[in-house]
Amino acid sequence: MNGVVIGVIYALAALGVSLVVGIMNVINFAHGELYILAGYFSFLFADALGWNMYLSLAVAVFLVFLFGIFIEYILIRPTYGNEMYSLILTFILSIVLQNAYLLIFGPYPNKPPTWIKGATEVFGLFFYGNQRLAALVVGAFVITAVFLVIKLTWFGKIVRAASQDREMAELNGVNTLYLNMLSFGLGCALAGAAGVILAPVFPVTPTAGVQVALTAFVVVVLGGMGSLWGCVVGGLVLGLVENLGAAFLSTGYKHIFGFIILILVLLIRPAGLFGRKEI
Amino acid sequence: MLQWTNLDVFRGETQVLWGVCLYIKAGERVAVLGSNGAGKSTLLGATMGAIEPKGGDIAFKGISLKGMRPHQIVRMGLAIVPEGRRIYKDMSVWENLQMGAYPRRGRHLLAESADIICELFPVLRERRDQRAGTLSGGEQQMLAIGRALMSRPEVLLIDELSLGLAPIITRQIFKALDALPGETTILMVEQNVEQALKHSARAYVLESGRVVRSGPSVELARDDHIRKAYLGL
Ligand SMILES: Nc1ncnc2c1ncn2[C@@H]1O[C@H](COP(=O)(O)OP(=O)(O)OP(=O)(O)O)[C@@H](O)[C@H]1O
Ligand SMILES: [Mg+2]
């Protein structure tokens, strides 16, 4: 059960990375810090300012979206054509953000209020925290929403077209610079969504984002670069494997299991579970 | 409609087009002929704003296209069937057509344009929900043309329609183009000189980035140099 919850959140965080990789060929090293940022925002609004909880969640994600657009405009746009620069710049950004968080919020874990208290009996088998169940439901809901948007809307269509052939998309009248900005913002917003959903369960600390980003990258590679389905399957596989491994073998090696799975999958399918061959 | 004046275009350090001058009038069908590396695709790339010319000008209805990005040029009313077709292989045939209609002018008329195009290429209607990557080469070319037409362009640029296609399919597609309503202006770039001359009113011959011959297609088909160099006669 824990595996599924964690898997969904992994998938959500990885979806943002994958979207940006697919369209822009840019890897955002600060992805984890944006996840944390949303966690801090929701803590700040709900706890310190006493806003309505749902409002603070929405505002937190929206602010991260705007911040993402700002990052794209200032840092990423000048680097098009050279992926190395954007890699280095976002890496620096992640360190800057970590230190900013440390200065502002201190090294202690911060935790926004939980949405619901108590626990529920699942299938008459065991008790499970309501907050975690809520995280599962909301996470699955956001993922479904993303897939519907990608499948059914004009925005989704141009996203898919541009990740296959961005020059051609431009020749079909798509303003790809604008699309980049929007999808980078959206990728960050997805990190933010994962952040606000999980923050009440796993409190945020200035450096907690590193682990999140690392896991998101593992999921993206596991699922296949740029494949959105791959993220969901990869996230679930990783979440389940880590938790089963931890349950049956040892908690200390939790993250090792993920990497073992990753290596095994890559040995058999070098492009990842759902990856396209040419990448 | 479209006018290219003294166009100089570089690819990296090397100059590919040298002072190229062409024009095409509204409703005209014009062919640009040339062998591999003559600079035909470069000419179209510069026209669509994908490559920036170093010198000269390209004007559409008197408005210079210089400095415009491809999506802006498409929105003005130009469309391209690129070399190698470049359809979106992982999307369905229908979604490919929809992508062509992305510019506002195309989106308003989406259903109507789709009908016209499926009339022109009935295969596309049959294959509507099929993944575009599974189409045959000829069908992919039809889809690429259909996609370009979906934006309701005033000028259609076609880069090597015949590339990799069986002669019979090539002829079939050229015939379909002839059947297009007269107001669509078409500039086709071709190595298949015989077919191109048959389906155009005028033609230019491009050699090493320079226009070396131009005139009515029927006259060029009789030209000795062209018969020797391109038709193998
Ligand atoms: N991306 C590029 N970078 C550098 N040089 C290029 C590039 N693309 C094309 N060229 C060069 O520009 C010249 C013209 O190329 P272009 O593609 O315009 O020719 P073409 O007439 O379309 O040929 P083909 O019939 O083979 O398609 C060639 O000499 C080619 O080597
Ligand atoms: Mg060419």
Coordinates of C-alpha atoms and ligand atoms in Angstrom, one line a residue:
Chain A
M1 CA 0.0 0.0 0.0
N2 CA 2.7 2.4 0.9
G3 CA 4.4 1.4 -2.3
V4 CA 1.4 2.5 -4.3
V5 CA 1.1 5.9 -2.6
I6 CA 4.8 6.6 -3.0
G7 CA 4.7 5.2 -6.5
V8 CA 2.0 7.7 -7.5
I9 CA 3.9 10.6 -6.0
Y10 CA 7.1 9.4 -7.8
A11 CA 5.1 9.3 -11.0
L12 CA 3.8 12.8 -10.5
A13 CA 7.2 14.2 -9.8
A14 CA 8.7 12.3 -12.8
L15 CA 5.9 13.5 -15.1
G16 CA 7.1 17.0 -14.7
V17 CA 10.7 16.0 -15.6
S18 CA 9.6 13.9 -18.5
L19 CA 7.4 16.6 -20.0
V20 CA 10.3 19.1 -20.0
V21 CA 12.8 16.5 -21.4
G22 CA 10.4 15.5 -24.1
I23 CA 9.6 18.9 -25.4
M24 CA 12.7 21.0 -24.6
N25 CA 15.4 18.4 -24.2
V26 CA 16.3 20.1 -21.0
I27 CA 16.9 18.4 -17.7
N28 CA 15.9 20.6 -14.8
F29 CA 18.2 19.8 -11.9
A30 CA 16.2 22.1 -9.6
H31 CA 13.1 20.0 -10.0
G32 CA 13.4 18.7 -6.4
E33 CA 13.8 22.2 -5.0
L34 CA 10.6 23.3 -6.7
Y35 CA 8.8 20.4 -5.0
I36 CA 10.2 21.6 -1.7
L37 CA 9.3 25.2 -2.6
A38 CA 5.6 24.3 -3.0
G39 CA 5.8 22.4 0.3
Y40 CA 7.1 25.6 2.0
F41 CA 4.5 27.8 0.3
S42 CA 1.7 25.6 1.5
F43 CA 3.2 25.5 5.0
L44 CA 3.6 29.3 5.0
F45 CA 0.1 30.1 3.7
A46 CA -1.8 27.5 5.8
D47 CA 0.2 27.6 9.0
A48 CA 1.8 30.9 9.3
L49 CA -0.8 33.0 7.5
G50 CA -3.8 30.8 8.5
W51 CA -5.3 30.6 5.0
N52 CA -7.8 28.1 4.0
M53 CA -6.0 24.8 3.4
Y54 CA -7.2 24.2 -0.1
L55 CA -6.6 27.7 -1.2
S56 CA -3.1 27.6 0.1
L57 CA -2.5 24.4 -1.9
A58 CA -3.7 25.9 -5.1
V59 CA -1.8 29.1 -4.6
A60 CA 1.4 27.2 -3.8
V61 CA 1.2 25.2 -7.0
F62 CA 0.3 28.3 -9.0
L63 CA 3.2 30.3 -7.6
V64 CA 5.6 27.5 -8.5
F65 CA 4.2 27.5 -12.0
L66 CA 4.9 31.2 -12.3
F67 CA 8.3 30.7 -10.8
G68 CA 9.0 28.0 -13.4
I69 CA 8.0 30.3 -16.2
F70 CA 10.3 32.9 -14.8
I71 CA 13.2 30.4 -14.6
E72 CA 12.6 29.4 -18.2
Y73 CA 12.6 33.0 -19.4
I74 CA 15.7 34.1 -17.4
L75 CA 17.9 31.0 -17.3
I76 CA 16.9 28.4 -19.9
R77 CA 15.9 30.4 -22.9
P78 CA 19.4 31.9 -23.5
T79 CA 20.8 28.3 -23.5
Y80 CA 18.8 26.7 -26.3
G81 CA 20.9 24.6 -28.5
N82 CA 23.4 23.7 -25.7
E83 CA 21.9 21.3 -23.2
M84 CA 25.1 21.4 -21.1
Y85 CA 24.5 25.0 -20.1
S86 CA 20.9 24.5 -18.9
L87 CA 22.1 21.5 -16.9
I88 CA 24.8 23.5 -15.1
L89 CA 22.5 26.5 -14.6
T90 CA 19.7 24.5 -13.1
F91 CA 22.2 22.7 -10.9
I92 CA 23.5 26.0 -9.6
L93 CA 19.9 27.1 -9.1
S94 CA 19.1 24.0 -7.0
I95 CA 22.1 24.8 -4.7
V96 CA 21.1 28.5 -4.5
L97 CA 17.5 27.5 -3.6
Q98 CA 18.6 25.0 -1.0
N99 CA 20.7 27.6 0.8
A100 CA 17.9 30.2 0.5
Y101 CA 15.5 27.7 2.2
L102 CA 18.1 27.1 4.9
L103 CA 18.4 30.8 5.6
I104 CA 14.7 31.5 5.6
F105 CA 13.1 28.4 7.1
G106 CA 16.1 26.9 9.0
P107 CA 17.2 23.3 8.9
Y108 CA 14.2 21.9 10.8
P109 CA 11.4 20.0 9.0
N110 CA 8.3 22.0 8.3
K111 CA 5.0 20.4 8.0
P112 CA 1.8 21.9 6.6
P113 CA -1.4 20.9 8.4
T114 CA -2.8 17.5 7.4
W115 CA -5.9 17.5 5.3
I116 CA -7.8 14.8 7.2
K117 CA -7.0 13.0 10.4
G118 CA -7.5 9.4 11.4
A119 CA -7.1 6.1 9.6
T120 CA -9.3 3.9 7.5
E121 CA -9.6 0.1 7.4
V122 CA -8.6 -0.9 3.8
F123 CA -10.5 -3.9 2.4
G124 CA -10.9 -5.1 6.0
L125 CA -7.2 -6.0 6.0
F126 CA -5.3 -3.2 7.6
F127 CA -5.5 0.3 8.8
Y128 CA -4.1 3.0 6.7
G129 CA -3.6 6.8 7.4
N130 CA -6.3 8.9 5.9
Q131 CA -3.8 11.5 4.9
R132 CA -1.9 9.0 2.9
L133 CA -5.1 7.7 1.3
A134 CA -6.0 11.3 0.4
A135 CA -2.5 11.8 -1.1
L136 CA -3.1 8.7 -3.2
V137 CA -6.4 9.9 -4.5
V138 CA -5.3 13.4 -5.2
G139 CA -2.1 12.2 -6.9
A140 CA -4.0 9.8 -9.1
F141 CA -6.5 12.5 -9.9
V142 CA -3.7 14.9 -11.0
I143 CA -2.0 12.3 -13.1
T144 CA -5.3 11.4 -14.8
A145 CA -6.0 15.1 -15.4
V146 CA -2.6 15.5 -17.1
F147 CA -3.2 12.5 -19.3
L148 CA -6.6 13.8 -20.3
V149 CA -5.2 17.2 -21.2
I150 CA -2.4 15.6 -23.2
K151 CA -4.8 13.3 -25.0
L152 CA -7.7 15.5 -25.7
T153 CA -6.8 19.2 -25.8
W154 CA -5.1 21.4 -28.4
F155 CA -2.4 22.0 -25.9
G156 CA -1.8 18.3 -25.5
K157 CA -1.7 17.8 -29.2
I158 CA 1.0 20.4 -29.7
V159 CA 2.9 19.0 -26.8
R160 CA 3.0 15.6 -28.4
A161 CA 3.8 17.0 -31.8
A162 CA 6.6 19.2 -30.5
S163 CA 8.2 16.3 -28.6
Q164 CA 8.3 14.3 -31.8
D165 CA 9.5 17.0 -34.1
R166 CA 9.7 20.5 -32.7
E167 CA 10.8 22.1 -36.0
M168 CA 7.9 20.6 -37.7
A169 CA 5.5 21.9 -35.0
E170 CA 6.9 25.4 -35.6
L171 CA 6.2 24.9 -39.3
N172 CA 2.6 24.0 -38.4
G173 CA 2.3 27.4 -36.7
V174 CA 3.1 26.5 -33.2
N175 CA 5.1 29.2 -31.3
T176 CA 7.6 26.8 -29.8
L177 CA 9.3 29.4 -27.6
Y178 CA 6.0 30.1 -25.9
L179 CA 5.3 26.4 -25.7
N180 CA 8.6 25.8 -24.0
M181 CA 7.9 28.5 -21.4
L182 CA 4.4 27.0 -20.7
S183 CA 5.6 23.4 -20.5
F184 CA 8.5 24.3 -18.3
G185 CA 6.1 26.1 -16.0
L186 CA 3.8 23.1 -16.1
G187 CA 6.7 20.7 -15.3
C188 CA 7.5 22.8 -12.3
A189 CA 3.8 22.9 -11.3
L190 CA 3.7 19.1 -11.3
A191 CA 6.8 19.0 -9.0
G192 CA 4.9 21.5 -6.9
A193 CA 1.7 19.4 -6.9
A194 CA 3.8 16.4 -5.7
G195 CA 5.3 18.6 -3.1
V196 CA 2.0 19.9 -1.6
I197 CA 0.5 16.5 -1.7
L198 CA 3.3 14.8 0.1
A199 CA 4.4 17.6 2.5
P200 CA 1.8 16.7 5.2
V201 CA 3.2 13.2 5.2
F202 CA 6.9 13.7 4.7
P203 CA 7.8 17.2 6.1
V204 CA 10.0 19.4 4.0
T205 CA 13.5 20.3 4.8
P206 CA 15.9 22.5 2.7
T207 CA 17.7 19.5 1.2
A208 CA 14.8 16.9 1.0
G209 CA 14.4 17.9 -2.7
V210 CA 17.7 16.2 -3.7
Q211 CA 16.3 12.7 -3.0
V212 CA 13.0 13.6 -4.7
A213 CA 14.7 14.8 -7.9
L214 CA 17.1 11.8 -7.9
T215 CA 14.1 9.5 -7.7
A216 CA 12.3 11.4 -10.4
F217 CA 15.3 11.0 -12.7
V218 CA 15.5 7.3 -12.0
V219 CA 11.8 7.0 -12.8
V220 CA 12.2 8.9 -16.0
V221 CA 15.1 6.8 -17.2
L222 CA 13.3 3.6 -16.0
G223 CA 10.1 4.5 -17.9
G224 CA 12.0 5.8 -21.0
M225 CA 13.1 9.4 -21.6
G226 CA 10.1 11.6 -22.5
S227 CA 7.5 8.9 -22.2
L228 CA 4.6 9.9 -20.0
W229 CA 3.2 6.4 -19.6
G230 CA 6.7 5.3 -18.7
C231 CA 6.6 7.7 -15.8
V232 CA 3.5 6.2 -14.3
V233 CA 4.6 2.7 -14.7
G234 CA 8.1 3.5 -13.7
G235 CA 6.9 5.4 -10.7
L236 CA 4.7 2.6 -9.5
V237 CA 7.3 -0.1 -10.1
L238 CA 9.9 1.9 -8.2
G239 CA 7.6 2.6 -5.4
L240 CA 6.5 -1.0 -5.0
V241 CA 9.9 -2.5 -5.4
E242 CA 11.4 -0.1 -2.8
N243 CA 8.7 -0.9 -0.3
L244 CA 8.5 -4.6 -0.9
G245 CA 12.3 -4.8 -0.7
A246 CA 12.3 -2.8 2.5
A247 CA 9.5 -5.0 4.0
F248 CA 11.0 -8.3 3.1
L249 CA 14.7 -7.6 3.3
S250 CA 15.9 -4.5 5.0
T251 CA 14.8 -0.9 5.2
G252 CA 18.4 0.3 5.1
Y253 CA 18.8 -0.8 1.5
K254 CA 15.5 0.7 0.3
H255 CA 17.0 2.9 -2.3
I256 CA 19.4 0.3 -3.5
F257 CA 16.5 -1.8 -4.7
G258 CA 15.4 1.0 -7.0
F259 CA 18.8 1.2 -8.6
I260 CA 19.0 -2.6 -9.0
I261 CA 15.7 -2.5 -10.9
L262 CA 16.9 0.4 -13.0
I263 CA 20.0 -1.5 -14.0
L264 CA 18.1 -4.6 -14.8
V265 CA 15.6 -2.8 -16.9
L266 CA 18.3 -0.9 -18.8
L267 CA 20.2 -4.1 -19.4
I268 CA 17.2 -5.6 -21.1
R269 CA 15.7 -2.5 -22.7
P270 CA 18.3 0.2 -23.0
A271 CA 15.7 2.9 -23.9
G272 CA 13.7 2.2 -20.8
L273 CA 10.3 0.5 -20.4
F274 CA 8.5 2.7 -22.9
G275 CA 11.3 4.5 -24.5
R276 CA 11.7 5.2 -28.2
K277 CA 14.6 3.4 -29.8
E278 CA 16.3 6.4 -31.3
I279 CA 16.8 8.2 -28.0
Chain B
M1 CA 2.4 36.7 -54.5
L2 CA 5.9 35.7 -53.4
Q3 CA 9.1 37.4 -54.5
W4 CA 12.7 36.4 -53.8
T5 CA 15.3 39.1 -54.6
N6 CA 19.0 38.6 -54.6
L7 CA 18.8 36.0 -51.9
D8 CA 22.1 35.0 -50.3
V9 CA 21.9 32.1 -47.9
F10 CA 24.6 30.4 -45.9
R11 CA 24.7 27.0 -44.3
G12 CA 27.2 27.4 -41.5
E13 CA 30.3 28.9 -43.2
T14 CA 29.5 28.0 -46.8
Q15 CA 27.3 30.0 -49.1
V16 CA 24.6 27.8 -50.5
L17 CA 22.4 30.3 -52.4
W18 CA 23.9 33.1 -54.5
G19 CA 21.8 36.1 -55.5
V20 CA 18.7 34.0 -56.2
C21 CA 15.8 35.8 -57.8
L22 CA 12.4 34.2 -58.3
Y23 CA 8.8 35.2 -58.2
I24 CA 5.5 33.4 -58.2
K25 CA 2.1 35.0 -59.0
A26 CA -1.2 34.2 -57.4
G27 CA -2.6 30.9 -58.5
E28 CA 0.6 29.9 -60.4
R29 CA 2.3 26.5 -60.3
V30 CA 6.0 26.9 -60.4
A31 CA 8.8 24.3 -60.2
V32 CA 12.3 24.7 -59.0
L33 CA 14.5 22.0 -60.5
G34 CA 18.0 21.0 -59.4
S35 CA 20.2 18.0 -58.5
N36 CA 21.3 17.0 -55.1
G37 CA 22.9 19.8 -53.1
A38 CA 21.8 22.5 -55.5
G39 CA 20.2 24.4 -52.6
K40 CA 16.5 23.7 -53.2
S41 CA 15.6 22.8 -49.6
T42 CA 17.7 25.7 -48.4
L43 CA 15.6 28.0 -50.6
L44 CA 12.4 26.7 -49.0
G45 CA 13.9 26.7 -45.5
A46 CA 14.8 30.4 -45.9
T47 CA 11.3 31.1 -47.2
M48 CA 9.6 29.6 -44.2
G49 CA 11.9 31.4 -41.8
A50 CA 13.8 28.3 -40.6
I51 CA 17.1 29.6 -42.0
E52 CA 18.0 33.3 -41.9
P53 CA 19.2 34.7 -45.2
K54 CA 22.4 36.8 -45.1
G55 CA 21.3 39.1 -47.9
G56 CA 18.4 39.9 -50.2
D57 CA 14.8 39.7 -49.4
I58 CA 11.7 37.5 -49.5
A59 CA 8.4 39.3 -49.8
F60 CA 4.9 37.9 -49.5
K61 CA 2.2 40.2 -51.0
G62 CA 4.7 43.0 -50.6
I63 CA 5.5 42.3 -47.0
S64 CA 9.0 41.3 -46.2
L65 CA 9.3 38.0 -44.4
K66 CA 12.7 38.8 -43.1
G67 CA 13.2 38.2 -39.4
M68 CA 9.9 36.4 -38.9
R69 CA 9.8 33.1 -37.2
P70 CA 8.3 30.1 -39.0
H71 CA 5.1 30.1 -37.0
Q72 CA 4.5 33.7 -37.9
I73 CA 5.1 33.0 -41.6
V74 CA 2.7 30.0 -41.5
R75 CA 0.0 32.3 -39.9
M76 CA 0.4 34.7 -42.8
G77 CA -0.6 32.0 -45.2
L78 CA 2.3 29.9 -46.3
A79 CA 2.6 26.2 -45.7
I80 CA 5.3 23.6 -46.4
V81 CA 5.4 19.9 -47.2
P82 CA 8.9 19.4 -45.9
E83 CA 11.6 17.1 -47.4
G84 CA 11.1 13.6 -46.0
R85 CA 7.5 14.4 -45.1
R86 CA 8.1 14.7 -41.4
I87 CA 4.7 13.5 -40.3
Y88 CA 4.1 12.9 -36.6
K89 CA 4.5 9.2 -36.6
D90 CA 3.2 8.5 -33.1
M91 CA 0.0 10.4 -33.7
S92 CA -3.0 9.3 -35.6
V93 CA -3.7 10.3 -39.2
W94 CA -6.5 12.5 -38.0
E95 CA -4.4 14.2 -35.3
N96 CA -1.7 14.9 -38.0
L97 CA -4.4 16.7 -40.0
Q98 CA -5.5 18.6 -37.0
M99 CA -2.0 19.8 -36.3
G100 CA -2.0 21.2 -39.8
A101 CA -5.1 23.2 -38.9
Y102 CA -3.4 24.7 -35.8
P103 CA -3.2 28.3 -37.2
R104 CA -6.3 30.2 -36.5
R105 CA -7.4 30.5 -40.1
G106 CA -7.2 26.7 -40.4
R107 CA -9.0 25.9 -37.1
H108 CA -12.2 27.7 -38.1
L109 CA -12.5 25.6 -41.2
L110 CA -11.2 22.3 -39.8
A111 CA -14.2 20.1 -40.7
E112 CA -14.5 21.6 -44.2
S113 CA -10.8 21.3 -45.0
A114 CA -10.8 17.7 -43.8
D115 CA -13.6 16.9 -46.2
I116 CA -11.8 18.5 -49.1
I117 CA -8.6 16.7 -48.3
C118 CA -10.2 13.3 -47.9
E119 CA -12.0 13.9 -51.2
L120 CA -8.5 14.4 -52.7
F121 CA -6.9 11.5 -50.9
P122 CA -9.6 9.0 -49.9
V123 CA -7.0 6.7 -48.2
L124 CA -6.7 9.3 -45.5
R125 CA -10.3 8.9 -44.6
E126 CA -10.0 5.1 -44.4
R127 CA -6.9 5.4 -42.3
R128 CA -8.2 8.2 -40.1
D129 CA -7.5 6.6 -36.7
Q130 CA -4.5 4.6 -37.7
R131 CA -1.1 5.6 -36.3
A132 CA 0.6 7.7 -39.0
G133 CA 3.9 5.9 -38.7
T134 CA 2.2 2.7 -40.1
L135 CA 1.3 4.3 -43.4
S136 CA 3.1 3.5 -46.6
G137 CA 5.5 6.1 -48.1
G138 CA 3.0 7.3 -50.6
E139 CA 0.2 7.6 -48.0
Q140 CA 2.6 9.5 -45.7
Q141 CA 3.3 11.9 -48.5
M142 CA -0.5 12.4 -49.0
L143 CA -0.8 13.0 -45.3
A144 CA 2.0 15.5 -45.4
I145 CA 0.3 17.4 -48.2
G146 CA -3.1 17.1 -46.5
R147 CA -1.6 18.5 -43.3
A148 CA -0.1 21.4 -45.1
L149 CA -3.4 22.1 -46.8
M150 CA -5.3 22.1 -43.5
S151 CA -3.9 25.5 -42.7
R152 CA -5.7 26.8 -45.8
P153 CA -2.5 28.3 -47.2
E154 CA -2.4 30.8 -50.0
V155 CA 1.0 29.5 -51.0
L156 CA 2.0 25.8 -50.7
L157 CA 5.7 24.9 -50.9
I158 CA 6.5 21.3 -51.6
D159 CA 9.9 19.8 -51.2
E160 CA 10.6 16.7 -53.3
L161 CA 7.2 15.2 -53.5
S162 CA 8.6 12.3 -55.5
L163 CA 11.3 11.3 -53.0
G164 CA 11.4 7.6 -52.5
L165 CA 8.0 7.0 -54.1
A166 CA 7.1 4.6 -57.0
P167 CA 6.5 6.5 -60.3
I168 CA 2.9 5.5 -60.3
I169 CA 2.3 6.9 -56.9
T170 CA 4.2 10.1 -57.8
R171 CA 2.0 10.5 -60.8
Q172 CA -1.2 10.0 -58.8
I173 CA -0.2 12.6 -56.2
F174 CA 0.8 15.1 -58.9
K175 CA -2.7 14.6 -60.5
A176 CA -4.3 15.2 -57.1
L177 CA -2.4 18.5 -56.9
D178 CA -3.7 19.5 -60.4
A179 CA -7.2 18.9 -59.1
L180 CA -6.7 21.5 -56.3
P181 CA -8.7 24.7 -56.7
G182 CA -6.9 27.2 -58.8
E183 CA -6.4 29.8 -56.1
T184 CA -3.8 27.7 -54.3
T185 CA -0.4 28.9 -55.4
I186 CA 2.2 26.1 -55.5
L187 CA 6.0 26.2 -55.6
M188 CA 7.4 22.7 -56.0
V189 CA 11.0 21.7 -55.6
E190 CA 11.9 18.6 -57.6
Q191 CA 14.6 16.3 -58.9
N192 CA 12.0 14.5 -60.9
V193 CA 12.3 17.0 -63.8
E194 CA 9.9 15.2 -66.2
Q195 CA 7.0 15.2 -63.8
A196 CA 7.6 18.6 -62.4
L197 CA 7.7 20.2 -65.9
K198 CA 4.5 18.4 -66.8
H199 CA 2.6 19.8 -63.8
S200 CA 3.9 23.3 -63.6
A201 CA 3.5 26.4 -65.8
R202 CA 6.9 27.9 -65.3
A203 CA 10.1 26.5 -63.9
Y204 CA 13.5 27.6 -62.6
V205 CA 16.7 25.5 -62.8
L206 CA 19.0 25.8 -59.8
E207 CA 22.6 24.7 -60.1
S208 CA 25.1 25.1 -57.3
G209 CA 22.9 27.8 -55.7
R210 CA 22.4 29.9 -58.7
V211 CA 19.4 30.2 -61.1
V212 CA 20.8 29.1 -64.5
R213 CA 17.6 28.8 -66.5
S214 CA 14.0 29.9 -66.2
G215 CA 10.9 30.1 -68.3
P216 CA 7.7 28.3 -69.2
S217 CA 7.8 24.6 -68.5
V218 CA 7.0 23.6 -72.0
E219 CA 10.0 25.5 -73.3
L220 CA 12.3 24.2 -70.7
A221 CA 11.3 20.6 -71.6
R222 CA 12.7 21.3 -75.1
D223 CA 15.8 23.0 -73.8
D224 CA 19.0 21.0 -74.9
H225 CA 20.9 21.6 -71.7
I226 CA 18.0 20.4 -69.5
R227 CA 17.3 17.4 -71.8
K228 CA 20.9 16.3 -71.4
A229 CA 21.6 17.1 -67.8
Y230 CA 18.3 16.1 -66.2
L231 CA 16.2 14.0 -68.6
G232 CA 19.0 11.9 -69.8
L233 CA 18.0 12.4 -73.4
Ligands
LIG1 N1 22.5 21.8 -41.9 C1 23.4 22.0 -42.8 N2 24.6 22.5 -42.4 C2 25.6 22.7 -43.3 N3 25.4 22.5 -44.6 C3 24.3 22.1 -45.1 C4 23.2 21.8 -44.2 N4 22.2 21.4 -44.9 C5 22.5 21.4 -46.2 N5 23.8 21.8 -46.3 C6 24.6 22.0 -47.5 O1 23.9 23.0 -48.3 C7 23.9 22.6 -49.7 C8 22.5 22.6 -50.2 O2 21.7 21.7 -49.5 P1 20.1 21.6 -49.8 O3 19.6 20.6 -48.8 O4 19.5 22.9 -49.9 O5 20.1 20.9 -51.2 P2 19.0 20.3 -52.1 O6 19.0 21.0 -53.4 O7 17.7 20.3 -51.3 O8 19.5 18.8 -52.2 P3 18.6 17.4 -52.2 O9 18.1 17.2 -53.6 O10 19.7 16.4 -51.8 O11 17.6 17.6 -51.2 C9 24.5 21.2 -49.7 O12 25.8 21.4 -50.3 C10 24.6 20.7 -48.3 O13 25.8 20.0 -48.1
MG2 MG 16.5 19.0 -50.5

